[in-house]
Amino acid sequence: MLKTLLGRFLRWIPSGYRMRLMRAMGRTLDLERIEKITLSLIGDRITLLPPDEALRFLFRLDGVLYGHQGRLAIRYDKGTHTKYRHTRYNGFFLERITPGQKVMDIGCGHGLLAWELANRGAIVVGIDISEEKILAARERYRHPNLTLRHGDALLESREGRFDVVILSNVLEHLPERVDFLKRIVRRHHPEKILIRVPVFERDWRVPLKKELGVEWRLDRTHETEYTHESFTEEIEAAGLVVRHLEARWGELWVSLGVEPGMALEGLAEDDGAANEKKSPGHTGP
């Protein structure tokens, strides 16, 4: 009864004032009361909607709540997402690097993994497209074995051999992933590439969200989220071999090997492309 009267009362108030009143009530009511009112309002509303509309409504709420949960998880652990603790987020990579190895961490973000690798004796170069993240990483993580660079790995022209290349939640953001992997092998000749990518099949709600036209990706900047089949197809197209694969926490954690001779084939392709770009009168290298 109270809820019905409140609803009728609010309808008579202009929308701008109504929002102010709702915010004021949200600040004064205790959390338990807010939770009961919110759940009751949602429950009443979805019973009046067709199943598809109700699902879209709930999935949109889910997306908003997921974003809030992630930001609060970072605040809760004072700057680092709690997933780093709960999922041993960097453990897969740390266990596969040995002291003295040269490692390139592409998309190093705030630099935690790169620093942990350097701290264990690896010689690490971290690169990220976000200048803000690189500046924060340089301030927070310092080590004589660690170099942090701001740059776009898609446009990066510097070469140099690295024993290992790490792509932790990077591939899913890129449009031309197969070409990118081939370029890494040509430029850096790694013995292995360590990858983590999100899985499309992580939850039954993901394909349903996509079917209903609701945002289904973990991040709106993702170009793809993989099935096992689509991941294998791209890796094979890039001429790489899966040496080890784990599926956990809704992600694939993979160690890739390079097919013998692939880097040499890539060098020949690069030389051919370079010669095509030279003008007829060009005599330089």
Tab-separated table of C-alpha atoms in Angstrom, residues 61-186:
chain	number	residue	atom	x	y	z
A	61	LEU	CA	21.145	-3.472	-14.771
A	62	ASP	CA	23.633	-6.327	-14.553
A	63	GLY	CA	26.065	-4.437	-16.792
A	64	VAL	CA	25.855	-1.300	-14.655
A	65	LEU	CA	26.338	-3.271	-11.438
A	66	TYR	CA	29.296	-5.180	-12.911
A	67	GLY	CA	31.061	-1.890	-13.622
A	68	HIS	CA	30.439	-0.617	-10.092
A	69	GLN	CA	31.675	-3.907	-8.611
A	70	GLY	CA	34.942	-3.715	-10.578
A	71	ARG	CA	35.673	-0.135	-9.521
A	72	LEU	CA	34.876	-0.886	-5.884
A	73	ALA	CA	37.026	-4.028	-5.959
A	74	ILE	CA	39.974	-1.799	-6.932
A	75	ARG	CA	39.222	0.640	-4.093
A	76	TYR	CA	38.762	-2.255	-1.664
A	77	ASP	CA	42.299	-3.506	-2.349
A	78	LYS	CA	43.732	0.027	-2.395
A	79	GLY	CA	44.460	0.357	-6.097
A	80	THR	CA	44.680	-3.231	-7.356
A	81	HIS	CA	41.670	-5.298	-8.430
A	82	THR	CA	40.942	-8.173	-6.045
A	83	LYS	CA	40.967	-10.586	-9.013
A	84	TYR	CA	44.766	-10.464	-8.851
A	85	ARG	CA	44.529	-12.232	-5.476
A	86	HIS	CA	41.554	-14.480	-6.038
A	87	THR	CA	42.493	-15.841	-9.459
A	88	ARG	CA	46.310	-15.787	-9.144
A	89	TYR	CA	46.031	-13.420	-12.067
A	90	ASN	CA	49.762	-13.191	-12.816
A	91	GLY	CA	50.791	-16.639	-11.592
A	92	PHE	CA	50.429	-18.324	-14.982
A	93	PHE	CA	53.003	-15.943	-16.497
A	94	LEU	CA	55.389	-15.832	-13.548
A	95	GLU	CA	55.642	-19.639	-13.479
A	96	ARG	CA	56.702	-19.764	-17.135
A	97	ILE	CA	59.522	-17.215	-17.055
A	98	THR	CA	63.045	-17.957	-15.822
A	99	PRO	CA	65.639	-15.463	-14.529
A	100	GLY	CA	67.683	-13.855	-17.278
A	101	GLN	CA	65.081	-14.248	-19.999
A	102	LYS	CA	64.249	-11.193	-22.094
A	103	VAL	CA	60.512	-10.541	-21.920
A	104	MET	CA	58.267	-8.079	-23.746
A	105	ASP	CA	54.969	-7.380	-21.983
A	106	ILE	CA	52.678	-5.841	-24.606
A	107	GLY	CA	49.744	-3.979	-23.072
A	108	CYS	CA	51.452	-3.892	-19.684
A	109	GLY	CA	48.868	-1.486	-18.227
A	110	HIS	CA	49.840	-0.230	-14.787
A	111	GLY	CA	52.975	-2.403	-14.846
A	112	LEU	CA	52.407	-4.863	-11.996
A	113	LEU	CA	53.143	-8.036	-13.988
A	114	ALA	CA	56.170	-6.457	-15.700
A	115	TRP	CA	57.555	-5.430	-12.309
A	116	GLU	CA	56.929	-8.870	-10.776
A	117	LEU	CA	58.779	-10.492	-13.678
A	118	ALA	CA	61.720	-8.094	-13.302
A	119	ASN	CA	61.742	-8.759	-9.576
A	120	ARG	CA	62.212	-12.447	-10.346
A	121	GLY	CA	65.225	-11.817	-12.548
A	122	ALA	CA	63.768	-11.379	-16.037
A	123	ILE	CA	64.854	-8.482	-18.285
A	124	VAL	CA	61.531	-6.838	-19.076
A	125	VAL	CA	60.266	-4.231	-21.515
A	126	GLY	CA	56.648	-3.186	-20.939
A	127	ILE	CA	54.725	-1.207	-23.538
A	128	ASP	CA	51.239	0.283	-23.349
A	129	ILE	CA	49.165	2.592	-25.521
A	130	SER	CA	47.986	4.577	-22.475
A	131	GLU	CA	50.477	7.277	-21.537
A	132	GLU	CA	48.618	7.798	-18.254
A	133	LYS	CA	49.110	4.150	-17.273
A	134	ILE	CA	52.791	4.183	-18.224
A	135	LEU	CA	53.432	7.329	-16.192
A	136	ALA	CA	51.680	5.754	-13.197
A	137	ALA	CA	53.644	2.524	-13.677
A	138	ARG	CA	56.973	4.363	-13.807
A	139	GLU	CA	56.081	6.129	-10.584
A	140	ARG	CA	54.937	3.017	-8.764
A	141	TYR	CA	57.131	0.205	-10.108
A	142	ARG	CA	60.853	0.722	-10.423
A	143	HIS	CA	63.501	-1.927	-11.031
A	144	PRO	CA	66.859	-1.949	-12.845
A	145	ASN	CA	65.610	-4.839	-15.029
A	146	LEU	CA	62.440	-3.001	-16.050
A	147	THR	CA	61.891	-0.575	-18.941
A	148	LEU	CA	58.431	0.925	-19.457
A	149	ARG	CA	57.544	2.526	-22.788
A	150	HIS	CA	54.537	4.442	-24.051
A	151	GLY	CA	53.577	3.350	-27.546
A	152	ASP	CA	51.153	1.552	-29.832
A	153	ALA	CA	52.230	-2.053	-30.345
A	154	LEU	CA	50.338	-2.087	-33.654
A	155	LEU	CA	52.603	0.659	-34.973
A	156	GLU	CA	55.763	-0.281	-33.068
A	157	SER	CA	58.648	-0.536	-35.542
A	158	ARG	CA	61.519	-1.238	-33.184
A	159	GLU	CA	62.873	-4.742	-33.443
A	160	GLY	CA	64.997	-6.876	-31.149
A	161	ARG	CA	64.932	-10.415	-29.936
A	162	PHE	CA	62.883	-11.418	-26.893
A	163	ASP	CA	62.716	-14.910	-25.423
A	164	VAL	CA	59.089	-14.451	-24.423
A	165	VAL	CA	56.284	-12.102	-25.472
A	166	ILE	CA	53.292	-11.673	-23.158
A	167	LEU	CA	49.832	-10.643	-24.346
A	168	SER	CA	47.694	-10.538	-21.221
A	169	ASN	CA	44.136	-9.549	-22.209
A	170	VAL	CA	45.390	-7.776	-25.324
A	171	LEU	CA	44.352	-9.791	-28.393
A	172	GLU	CA	40.626	-9.323	-27.804
A	173	HIS	CA	41.073	-5.543	-28.244
A	174	LEU	CA	42.665	-5.834	-31.701
A	175	PRO	CA	40.987	-6.060	-35.121
A	176	GLU	CA	43.768	-7.770	-37.134
A	177	ARG	CA	44.913	-10.345	-34.614
A	178	VAL	CA	46.469	-12.919	-36.952
A	179	ASP	CA	48.642	-10.327	-38.709
A	180	PHE	CA	49.618	-8.883	-35.328
A	181	LEU	CA	50.828	-12.276	-34.071
A	182	LYS	CA	52.826	-12.842	-37.264
A	183	ARG	CA	54.414	-9.398	-36.885
A	184	ILE	CA	55.470	-10.184	-33.316
A	185	VAL	CA	57.265	-13.317	-34.479
A	186	ARG	CA	58.997	-11.491	-37.354
